[in-house]
Amino acid sequence: EEVKSHNSKFVIVTLTNGVQVKPENKADLNYPERRIGKLGESINVPVITLAPKFLTYAKTNNTYLHGFDDSGEGHWNVEGNRLAGELIAKEMCNILY
């Protein structure tokens, strides 16, 4: 109701952690994102999930998106922040326009 009262749109964005998006990762660690995505569908709220796209990018480019020392752990590094900004902006434009 708060969002509607401001004539706005509520959107959920799931972020990533390093282990989810390491280029050498072979395990599917996106169960939480799938659950949140299904919840969003059930209540008609858009959900932007970054982990699958981050993982694809990391594998394609053989690069880490977390950690400033190429560790793959910790906060997003410069490339991770850039990619997140691009992905979120693109998805928000699709949702809003």
N, CA, C and O atoms as a printed pandas DataFrame, in Angstrom:
     atom_number atom_name residue_name chain_id  residue_number  x_coord  y_coord  z_coord
0              1         N          GLU        A               1    0.816   -1.186    0.000
1              2        CA          GLU        A               1    0.000    0.000    0.000
2              3         C          GLU        A               1    0.863    1.254    0.000
3              4         O          GLU        A               1    0.524    2.247   -0.645
4              5         N          GLU        A               2    1.969    1.209    0.718
5              6        CA          GLU        A               2    2.885    2.359    0.740
6              7         C          GLU        A               2    3.366    2.686   -0.669
7              8         O          GLU        A               2    3.355    3.846   -1.082
8              9         N          VAL        A               3    3.786    1.662   -1.403
9             10        CA          VAL        A               3    4.293    1.873   -2.757
10            11         C          VAL        A               3    3.188    2.402   -3.652
11            12         O          VAL        A               3    3.399    3.362   -4.394
12            13         N          LYS        A               4    2.012    1.791   -3.593
13            14        CA          LYS        A               4    0.884    2.232   -4.413
14            15         C          LYS        A               4    0.482    3.659   -4.086
15            16         O          LYS        A               4    0.113    4.419   -4.982
16            17         N          SER        A               5    0.548    4.033   -2.820
17            18        CA          SER        A               5    0.140    5.385   -2.429
18            19         C          SER        A               5    1.051    6.449   -3.049
19            20         O          SER        A               5    0.670    7.615   -3.153
20            21         N          HIS        A               6    2.240    6.046   -3.454
21            22        CA          HIS        A               6    3.170    6.974   -4.104
22            23         C          HIS        A               6    3.211    6.753   -5.617
23            24         O          HIS        A               6    4.092    7.266   -6.307
24            25         N          ASN        A               7    2.243    5.983   -6.120
25            26        CA          ASN        A               7    2.152    5.670   -7.545
26            27         C          ASN        A               7    3.494    5.127   -8.066
27            28         O          ASN        A               7    3.975    5.524   -9.127
28            29         N          SER        A               8    4.072    4.219   -7.292
29            30        CA          SER        A               8    5.365    3.634   -7.624
30            31         C          SER        A               8    5.228    2.138   -7.855
31            32         O          SER        A               8    4.151    1.570   -7.674
32            33         N          LYS        A               9    6.314    1.510   -8.253
33            34        CA          LYS        A               9    6.326    0.072   -8.493
34            35         C          LYS        A               9    7.341   -0.575   -7.556
35            36         O          LYS        A               9    8.476   -0.110   -7.448
36            37         N          PHE        A              10    6.934   -1.640   -6.883
37            38        CA          PHE        A              10    7.813   -2.376   -5.978
38            39         C          PHE        A              10    8.541   -3.441   -6.782
39            40         O          PHE        A              10    7.915   -4.192   -7.530
40            41         N          VAL        A              11    9.848   -3.511   -6.634
41            42        CA          VAL        A              11   10.675   -4.482   -7.340
42            43         C          VAL        A              11   11.650   -5.095   -6.337
43            44         O          VAL        A              11   12.199   -4.395   -5.487
44            45         N          ILE        A              12   11.858   -6.408   -6.444
45            46        CA          ILE        A              12   12.829   -7.110   -5.605
46            47         C          ILE        A              12   14.065   -7.395   -6.449
47            48         O          ILE        A              12   13.952   -7.863   -7.582
48            49         N          VAL        A              13   15.241   -7.114   -5.901
49            50        CA          VAL        A              13   16.501   -7.456   -6.559
50            51         C          VAL        A              13   17.284   -8.361   -5.617
51            52         O          VAL        A              13   17.571   -7.984   -4.481
52            53         N          THR        A              14   17.628   -9.560   -6.091
53            54        CA          THR        A              14   18.478  -10.435   -5.288
54            55         C          THR        A              14   19.923  -10.215   -5.716
55            56         O          THR        A              14   20.225  -10.148   -6.907
56            57         N          LEU        A              15   20.800  -10.106   -4.746
57            58        CA          LEU        A              15   22.213   -9.865   -5.015
58            59         C          LEU        A              15   22.963  -11.189   -5.032
59            60         O          LEU        A              15   22.337  -12.249   -5.026
60            61         N          THR        A              16   24.253  -11.151   -5.052
61            62        CA          THR        A              16   25.051  -12.373   -5.138
62            63         C          THR        A              16   26.047  -12.439   -3.990
63            64         O          THR        A              16   26.347  -11.441   -3.336
64            65         N          ASN        A              17   26.549  -13.655   -3.768
65            66        CA          ASN        A              17   27.722  -13.796   -2.906
66            67         C          ASN        A              17   28.788  -14.511   -3.729
67            68         O          ASN        A              17   28.482  -15.173   -4.721
68            69         N          GLY        A              18   30.006  -14.374   -3.319
69            70        CA          GLY        A              18   31.123  -14.852   -4.125
70            71         C          GLY        A              18   31.047  -16.297   -4.560
71            72         O          GLY        A              18   31.313  -16.609   -5.721
72            73         N          VAL        A              19   30.692  -17.175   -3.658
73            74        CA          VAL        A              19   30.692  -18.607   -3.975
74            75         C          VAL        A              19   29.668  -18.947   -5.060
75            76         O          VAL        A              19   29.864  -19.904   -5.810
76            77         N          GLN        A              20   28.590  -18.186   -5.153
77            78        CA          GLN        A              20   27.565  -18.448   -6.174
78            79         C          GLN        A              20   28.080  -18.219   -7.583
79            80         O          GLN        A              20   27.644  -18.893   -8.516
80            81         N          VAL        A              21   29.000  -17.280   -7.753
81            82        CA          VAL        A              21   29.328  -16.815   -9.100
82            83         C          VAL        A              21   30.810  -16.944   -9.456
83            84         O          VAL        A              21   31.319  -16.196  -10.290
84            85         N          LYS        A              22   31.491  -17.885   -8.829
85            86        CA          LYS        A              22   32.883  -18.140   -9.215
86            87         C          LYS        A              22   32.893  -18.821  -10.578
87            88         O          LYS        A              22   32.069  -19.701  -10.825
88            89         N          PRO        A              23   33.803  -18.436  -11.465
89            90        CA          PRO        A              23   33.801  -19.019  -12.808
90            91         C          PRO        A              23   33.970  -20.533  -12.813
91            92         O          PRO        A              23   33.491  -21.201  -13.729
92            93         N          GLU        A              24   34.643  -21.087  -11.804
93            94        CA          GLU        A              24   34.847  -22.542  -11.760
94            95         C          GLU        A              24   33.695  -23.286  -11.087
95            96         O          GLU        A              24   33.744  -24.507  -10.941
96            97         N          ASN        A              25   32.675  -22.562  -10.684
97            98        CA          ASN        A              25   31.541  -23.146   -9.963
98            99         C          ASN        A              25   30.765  -24.116  -10.853
99           100         O          ASN        A              25   30.381  -23.771  -11.970
100          101         N          LYS        A              26   30.540  -25.319  -10.354
101          102        CA          LYS        A              26   29.753  -26.310  -11.091
102          103         C          LYS        A              26   28.426  -26.617  -10.403
103          104         O          LYS        A              26   27.525  -27.182  -11.022
104          105         N          ALA        A              27   28.300  -26.256   -9.151
105          106        CA          ALA        A              27   27.072  -26.533   -8.392
106          107         C          ALA        A              27   26.021  -25.462   -8.675
107          108         O          ALA        A              27   26.352  -24.311   -8.959
108          109         N          ASP        A              28   24.759  -25.854   -8.594
109          110        CA          ASP        A              28   23.651  -24.907   -8.727
110          111         C          ASP        A              28   23.333  -24.357   -7.342
111          112         O          ASP        A              28   22.760  -25.054   -6.505
112          113         N          LEU        A              29   23.702  -23.126   -7.112
113          114        CA          LEU        A              29   23.487  -22.497   -5.813
114          115         C          LEU        A              29   22.401  -21.425   -5.881
115          116         O          LEU        A              29   22.380  -20.506   -5.062
116          117         N          ASN        A              30   21.505  -21.542   -6.851
117          118        CA          ASN        A              30   20.495  -20.509   -7.062
118          119         C          ASN        A              30   19.107  -20.880   -6.551
119          120         O          ASN        A              30   18.119  -20.266   -6.955
120          121         N          TYR        A              31   19.020  -21.857   -5.685
121          122        CA          TYR        A              31   17.724  -22.230   -5.114
122          123         C          TYR        A              31   17.026  -21.043   -4.451
123          124         O          TYR        A              31   15.836  -20.840   -4.692
124          125         N          PRO        A              32   17.716  -20.250   -3.626
125          126        CA          PRO        A              32   17.027  -19.110   -3.003
126          127         C          PRO        A              32   16.459  -18.131   -4.035
127          128         O          PRO        A              32   15.363  -17.602   -3.852
128          129         N          GLU        A              33   17.201  -17.892   -5.115
129          130        CA          GLU        A              33   16.714  -16.988   -6.152
130          131         C          GLU        A              33   15.460  -17.534   -6.825
131          132         O          GLU        A              33   14.529  -16.784   -7.119
132          133         N          ARG        A              34   15.442  -18.841   -7.065
133          134        CA          ARG        A              34   14.247  -19.438   -7.682
134          135         C          ARG        A              34   13.036  -19.306   -6.762
135          136         O          ARG        A              34   11.933  -19.012   -7.222
136          137         N          ARG        A              35   13.242  -19.523   -5.470
137          138        CA          ARG        A              35   12.129  -19.379   -4.504
138          139         C          ARG        A              35   11.616  -17.952   -4.458
139          140         O          ARG        A              35   10.407  -17.719   -4.472
140          141         N          ILE        A              36   12.530  -17.001   -4.403
141          142        CA          ILE        A              36   12.114  -15.599   -4.367
142          143         C          ILE        A              36   11.428  -15.227   -5.678
143          144         O          ILE        A              36   10.453  -14.475   -5.672
144          145         N          GLY        A              37   11.921  -15.739   -6.791
145          146        CA          GLY        A              37   11.279  -15.502   -8.085
146          147         C          GLY        A              37    9.855  -16.022   -8.120
147          148         O          GLY        A              37    8.955  -15.344   -8.616
148          149         N          LYS        A              38    9.643  -17.223   -7.596
149          150        CA          LYS        A              38    8.287  -17.791   -7.547
150          151         C          LYS        A              38    7.388  -16.983   -6.628
151          152         O          LYS        A              38    6.211  -16.780   -6.927
152          153         N          LEU        A              39    7.933  -16.524   -5.517
153          154        CA          LEU        A              39    7.156  -15.670   -4.623
154          155         C          LEU        A              39    6.741  -14.395   -5.347
155          156         O          LEU        A              39    5.583  -13.985   -5.278
156          157         N          GLY        A              40    7.685  -13.772   -6.039
157          158        CA          GLY        A              40    7.369  -12.562   -6.795
158          159         C          GLY        A              40    6.262  -12.797   -7.806
159          160         O          GLY        A              40    5.345  -11.984   -7.929
160          161         N          GLU        A              41    6.343  -13.916   -8.535
161          162        CA          GLU        A              41    5.287  -14.255   -9.498
162          163         C          GLU        A              41    3.945  -14.392   -8.804
163          164         O          GLU        A              41    2.933  -13.905   -9.308
164          165         N          SER        A              42    3.924  -15.048   -7.655
165          166        CA          SER        A              42    2.652  -15.314   -6.971
166          167         C          SER        A              42    1.997  -14.048   -6.437
167          168         O          SER        A              42    0.780  -14.012   -6.255
168          169         N          ILE        A              43    2.793  -13.000   -6.179
169          170        CA          ILE        A              43    2.211  -11.757   -5.661
170          171         C          ILE        A              43    2.335  -10.613   -6.673
171          172         O          ILE        A              43    2.119   -9.448   -6.339
172          173         N          ASN        A              44    2.687  -10.966   -7.913
173          174        CA          ASN        A              44    2.773  -10.006   -9.012
174          175         C          ASN        A              44    3.777   -8.882   -8.727
175          176         O          ASN        A              44    3.489   -7.706   -8.947
176          177         N          VAL        A              45    4.956   -9.268   -8.237
177          178        CA          VAL        A              45    6.037   -8.318   -7.976
178          179         C          VAL        A              45    7.244   -8.752   -8.811
179          180         O          VAL        A              45    7.694   -9.891   -8.691
180          181         N          PRO        A              46    7.770   -7.866   -9.647
181          182        CA          PRO        A              46    8.944   -8.227  -10.443
182          183         C          PRO        A              46   10.145   -8.545   -9.551
183          184         O          PRO        A              46   10.371   -7.896   -8.530
184          185         N          VAL        A              47   10.907   -9.556   -9.962
185          186        CA          VAL        A              47   12.118   -9.946   -9.238
186          187         C          VAL        A              47   13.276   -9.957  -10.233
187          188         O          VAL        A              47   13.210  -10.608  -11.276
188          189         N          ILE        A              48   14.319   -9.239   -9.899
189          190        CA          ILE        A              48   15.542   -9.227  -10.701
190          191         C          ILE        A              48   16.563  -10.095   -9.968
191          192         O          ILE        A              48   16.993   -9.759   -8.865
192          193         N          THR        A              49   16.944  -11.206  -10.581
193          194        CA          THR        A              49   17.920  -12.103   -9.957
194          195         C          THR        A              49   19.251  -11.961  -10.689
195          196         O          THR        A              49   19.342  -12.228  -11.887
196          197         N          LEU        A              50   20.254  -11.551   -9.977
197          198        CA          LEU        A              50   21.556  -11.298  -10.588
198          199         C          LEU        A              50   22.446  -12.533  -10.671
199          200         O          LEU        A              50   23.266  -12.627  -11.584
200          201         N          ALA        A              51   22.314  -13.467   -9.763
201          202        CA          ALA        A              51   23.263  -14.585   -9.679
202          203         C          ALA        A              51   23.406  -15.372  -10.983
203          204         O          ALA        A              51   24.538  -15.615  -11.402
204          205         N          PRO        A              52   22.320  -15.785  -11.649
205          206        CA          PRO        A              52   22.514  -16.560  -12.883
206          207         C          PRO        A              52   23.273  -15.774  -13.957
207          208         O          PRO        A              52   24.118  -16.333  -14.657
208          209         N          LYS        A              53   22.975  -14.495  -14.084
209          210        CA          LYS        A              53   23.651  -13.670  -15.091
210          211         C          LYS        A              53   25.100  -13.398  -14.691
211          212         O          LYS        A              53   25.986  -13.363  -15.545
212          213         N          PHE        A              54   25.337  -13.207  -13.403
213          214        CA          PHE        A              54   26.708  -13.038  -12.922
214          215         C          PHE        A              54   27.519  -14.298  -13.209
215          216         O          PHE        A              54   28.662  -14.208  -13.658
216          217         N          LEU        A              55   26.945  -15.461  -12.956
217          218        CA          LEU        A              55   27.665  -16.717  -13.167
218          219         C          LEU        A              55   27.996  -16.906  -14.645
219          220         O          LEU        A              55   29.117  -17.286  -14.986
220          221         N          THR        A              56   27.033  -16.644  -15.522
221          222        CA          THR        A              56   27.281  -16.751  -16.960
222          223         C          THR        A              56   28.410  -15.823  -17.377
223          224         O          THR        A              56   29.309  -16.222  -18.119
224          225         N          TYR        A              57   28.364  -14.590  -16.903
225          226        CA          TYR        A              57   29.405  -13.615  -17.227
226          227         C          TYR        A              57   30.762  -14.081  -16.694
227          228         O          TYR        A              57   31.763  -14.021  -17.408
228          229         N          ALA        A              58   30.798  -14.542  -15.456
229          230        CA          ALA        A              58   32.055  -14.979  -14.842
230          231         C          ALA        A              58   32.669  -16.145  -15.610
231          232         O          ALA        A              58   33.879  -16.177  -15.832
232          233         N          LYS        A              59   31.832  -17.107  -16.018
233          234        CA          LYS        A              59   32.339  -18.263  -16.761
234          235         C          LYS        A              59   32.792  -17.861  -18.159
235          236         O          LYS        A              59   33.850  -18.290  -18.619
236          237         N          THR        A              60   31.990  -17.035  -18.839
237          238        CA          THR        A              60   32.328  -16.604  -20.196
238          239         C          THR        A              60   33.636  -15.825  -20.225
239          240         O          THR        A              60   34.447  -15.986  -21.136
240          241         N          ASN        A              61   33.830  -14.987  -19.225
241          242        CA          ASN        A              61   35.005  -14.115  -19.186
242          243         C          ASN        A              61   36.105  -14.615  -18.252
243          244         O          ASN        A              61   37.139  -13.965  -18.096
244          245         N          ASN        A              62   35.875  -15.773  -17.634
245          246        CA          ASN        A              62   36.822  -16.363  -16.683
246          247         C          ASN        A              62   37.350  -15.310  -15.706
247          248         O          ASN        A              62   38.555  -15.097  -15.574
248          249         N          THR        A              63   36.401  -14.661  -15.027
249          250        CA          THR        A              63   36.765  -13.580  -14.118
250          251         C          THR        A              63   35.950  -13.643  -12.836
251          252         O          THR        A              63   34.836  -14.168  -12.816
252          253         N          TYR        A              64   36.512  -13.109  -11.783
253          254        CA          TYR        A              64   35.797  -12.999  -10.514
254          255         C          TYR        A              64   35.090  -11.656  -10.446
255          256         O          TYR        A              64   35.619  -10.641  -10.900
256          257         N          LEU        A              65   33.904  -11.656   -9.884
257          258        CA          LEU        A              65   33.112  -10.437   -9.729
258          259         C          LEU        A              65   33.055   -9.985   -8.279
259          260         O          LEU        A              65   32.503   -8.927   -7.976
260          261         N          HIS        A              66   33.615  -10.771   -7.399
261          262        CA          HIS        A              66   33.724  -10.446   -5.970
262          263         C          HIS        A              66   35.196  -10.433   -5.598
263          264         O          HIS        A              66   35.990  -11.197   -6.147
264          265         N          GLY        A              67   35.554   -9.574   -4.676
265          266        CA          GLY        A              67   36.921   -9.549   -4.156
266          267         C          GLY        A              67   37.837   -8.659   -4.960
267          268         O          GLY        A              67   37.901   -8.760   -6.185
268          269         N          PHE        A              68   38.539   -7.794   -4.275
269          270        CA          PHE        A              68   39.428   -6.852   -4.948
270          271         C          PHE        A              68   40.805   -7.440   -5.210
271          272         O          PHE        A              68   41.638   -6.808   -5.859
272          273         N          ASP        A              69   41.048   -8.638   -4.713
273          274        CA          ASP        A              69   42.349   -9.283   -4.914
274          275         C          ASP        A              69   42.206  -10.550   -5.750
275          276         O          ASP        A              69   43.011  -11.474   -5.636
276          277         N          ASP        A              70   41.160  -10.586   -6.602
277          278        CA          ASP        A              70   40.862  -11.761   -7.434
278          279         C          ASP        A              70   40.628  -13.017   -6.611
279          280         O          ASP        A              70   40.945  -14.123   -7.048
280          281         N          SER        A              71   40.073  -12.841   -5.416
281          282        CA          SER        A              71   39.808  -13.990   -4.547
282          283         C          SER        A              71   38.442  -14.605   -4.811
283          284         O          SER        A              71   38.212  -15.773   -4.498
284          285         N          GLY        A              72   37.533  -13.820   -5.389
285          286        CA          GLY        A              72   36.174  -14.310   -5.593
286          287         C          GLY        A              72   35.324  -14.224   -4.345
287          288         O          GLY        A              72   34.191  -14.706   -4.336
288          289         N          GLU        A              73   35.843  -13.622   -3.295
289          290        CA          GLU        A              73   35.135  -13.513   -2.014
290          291         C          GLU        A              73   34.992  -12.050   -1.619
291          292         O          GLU        A              73   35.759  -11.194   -2.060
292          293         N          GLY        A              74   33.999  -11.781   -0.782
293          294        CA          GLY        A              74   33.823  -10.424   -0.273
294          295         C          GLY        A              74   32.864   -9.611   -1.127
295          296         O          GLY        A              74   32.011  -10.157   -1.826
296          297         N          HIS        A              75   33.018   -8.309   -1.056
297          298        CA          HIS        A              75   32.144   -7.390   -1.783
298          299         C          HIS        A              75   32.387   -7.493   -3.279
299          300         O          HIS        A              75   33.404   -8.029   -3.721
300          301         N          TRP        A              76   31.430   -6.965   -4.064
301          302        CA          TRP        A              76   31.665   -6.879   -5.503
302          303         C          TRP        A              76   32.915   -6.055   -5.753
303          304         O          TRP        A              76   33.178   -5.076   -5.055
304          305         N          ASN        A              77   33.675   -6.458   -6.746
305          306        CA          ASN        A              77   34.815   -5.653   -7.173
306          307         C          ASN        A              77   34.332   -4.655   -8.234
307          308         O          ASN        A              77   33.128   -4.530   -8.458
308          309         N          VAL        A              78   35.246   -3.958   -8.875
309          310        CA          VAL        A              78   34.863   -2.942   -9.863
310          311         C          VAL        A              78   34.002   -3.560  -10.964
311          312         O          VAL        A              78   32.965   -3.005  -11.328
312          313         N          GLU        A              79   34.427   -4.704  -11.490
313          314        CA          GLU        A              79   33.675   -5.361  -12.568
314          315         C          GLU        A              79   32.306   -5.833  -12.081
315          316         O          GLU        A              79   31.323   -5.730  -12.815
316          317         N          GLY        A              80   32.229   -6.343  -10.865
317          318        CA          GLY        A              80   30.945   -6.767  -10.306
318          319         C          GLY        A              80   29.982   -5.603  -10.145
319          320         O          GLY        A              80   28.798   -5.729  -10.459
320          321         N          ASN        A              81   30.477   -4.475   -9.659
321          322        CA          ASN        A              81   29.636   -3.286   -9.525
322          323         C          ASN        A              81   29.164   -2.783  -10.882
323          324         O          ASN        A              81   28.003   -2.404  -11.038
324          325         N          ARG        A              82   30.057   -2.779  -11.859
325          326        CA          ARG        A              82   29.681   -2.336  -13.205
326          327         C          ARG        A              82   28.593   -3.230  -13.783
327          328         O          ARG        A              82   27.590   -2.748  -14.310
328          329         N          LEU        A              83   28.807   -4.542  -13.676
329          330        CA          LEU        A              83   27.844   -5.496  -14.220
330          331         C          LEU        A              83   26.498   -5.384  -13.513
331          332         O          LEU        A              83   25.455   -5.392  -14.167
332          333         N          ALA        A              84   26.507   -5.282  -12.197
333          334        CA          ALA        A              84   25.254   -5.139  -11.447
334          335         C          ALA        A              84   24.498   -3.896  -11.899
335          336         O          ALA        A              84   23.289   -3.951  -12.124
336          337         N          GLY        A              85   25.199   -2.787  -12.032
337          338        CA          GLY        A              85   24.555   -1.550  -12.474
338          339         C          GLY        A              85   23.917   -1.698  -13.841
339          340         O          GLY        A              85   22.783   -1.268  -14.051
340          341         N          GLU        A              86   24.639   -2.303  -14.772
341          342        CA          GLU        A              86   24.101   -2.495  -16.119
342          343         C          GLU        A              86   22.881   -3.414  -16.114
343          344         O          GLU        A              86   21.866   -3.111  -16.741
344          345         N          LEU        A              87   22.985   -4.529  -15.411
345          346        CA          LEU        A              87   21.880   -5.493  -15.387
346          347         C          LEU        A              87   20.639   -4.919  -14.717
347          348         O          LEU        A              87   19.529   -5.068  -15.228
348          349         N          ILE        A              88   20.823   -4.267  -13.578
349          350        CA          ILE        A              88   19.680   -3.696  -12.863
350          351         C          ILE        A              88   19.044   -2.586  -13.692
351          352         O          ILE        A              88   17.818   -2.515  -13.787
352          353         N          ALA        A              89   19.855   -1.721  -14.294
353          354        CA          ALA        A              89   19.311   -0.632  -15.114
354          355         C          ALA        A              89   18.502   -1.183  -16.283
355          356         O          ALA        A              89   17.405   -0.701  -16.562
356          357         N          LYS        A              90   19.037   -2.184  -16.961
357          358        CA          LYS        A              90   18.332   -2.776  -18.106
358          359         C          LYS        A              90   16.998   -3.384  -17.668
359          360         O          LYS        A              90   15.966   -3.147  -18.297
360          361         N          GLU        A              91   17.023   -4.161  -16.597
361          362        CA          GLU        A              91   15.791   -4.793  -16.112
362          363         C          GLU        A              91   14.776   -3.755  -15.632
363          364         O          GLU        A              91   13.580   -3.893  -15.890
364          365         N          MET        A              92   15.245   -2.719  -14.937
365          366        CA          MET        A              92   14.326   -1.678  -14.459
366          367         C          MET        A              92   13.682   -0.950  -15.635
367          368         O          MET        A              92   12.496   -0.627  -15.579
368          369         N          CYS        A              93   14.434   -0.688  -16.689
369          370        CA          CYS        A              93   13.848   -0.057  -17.880
370          371         C          CYS        A              93   12.780   -0.958  -18.489
371          372         O          CYS        A              93   11.724   -0.475  -18.900
372          373         N          ASN        A              94   13.045   -2.272  -18.550
373          374        CA          ASN        A              94   12.048   -3.211  -19.076
374          375         C          ASN        A              94   10.798   -3.243  -18.204
375          376         O          ASN        A              94    9.686   -3.353  -18.720
376          377         N          ILE        A              95   10.969   -3.148  -16.906
377          378        CA          ILE        A              95    9.835   -3.194  -15.978
378          379         C          ILE        A              95    9.025   -1.905  -16.037
379          380         O          ILE        A              95    7.795   -1.940  -16.026
380          381         N          LEU        A              96    9.704   -0.786  -16.098
381          382        CA          LEU        A              96    9.023    0.507  -15.997
382          383         C          LEU        A              96    8.513    1.052  -17.322
383          384         O          LEU        A              96    7.570    1.843  -17.340
384          385         N          TYR        A              97    9.124    0.640  -18.436
385          386        CA          TYR        A              97    8.723    1.240  -19.715
386          387         C          TYR        A              97    8.226    0.212  -20.670
387          388         O          TYR        A              97    7.848    0.545  -21.793
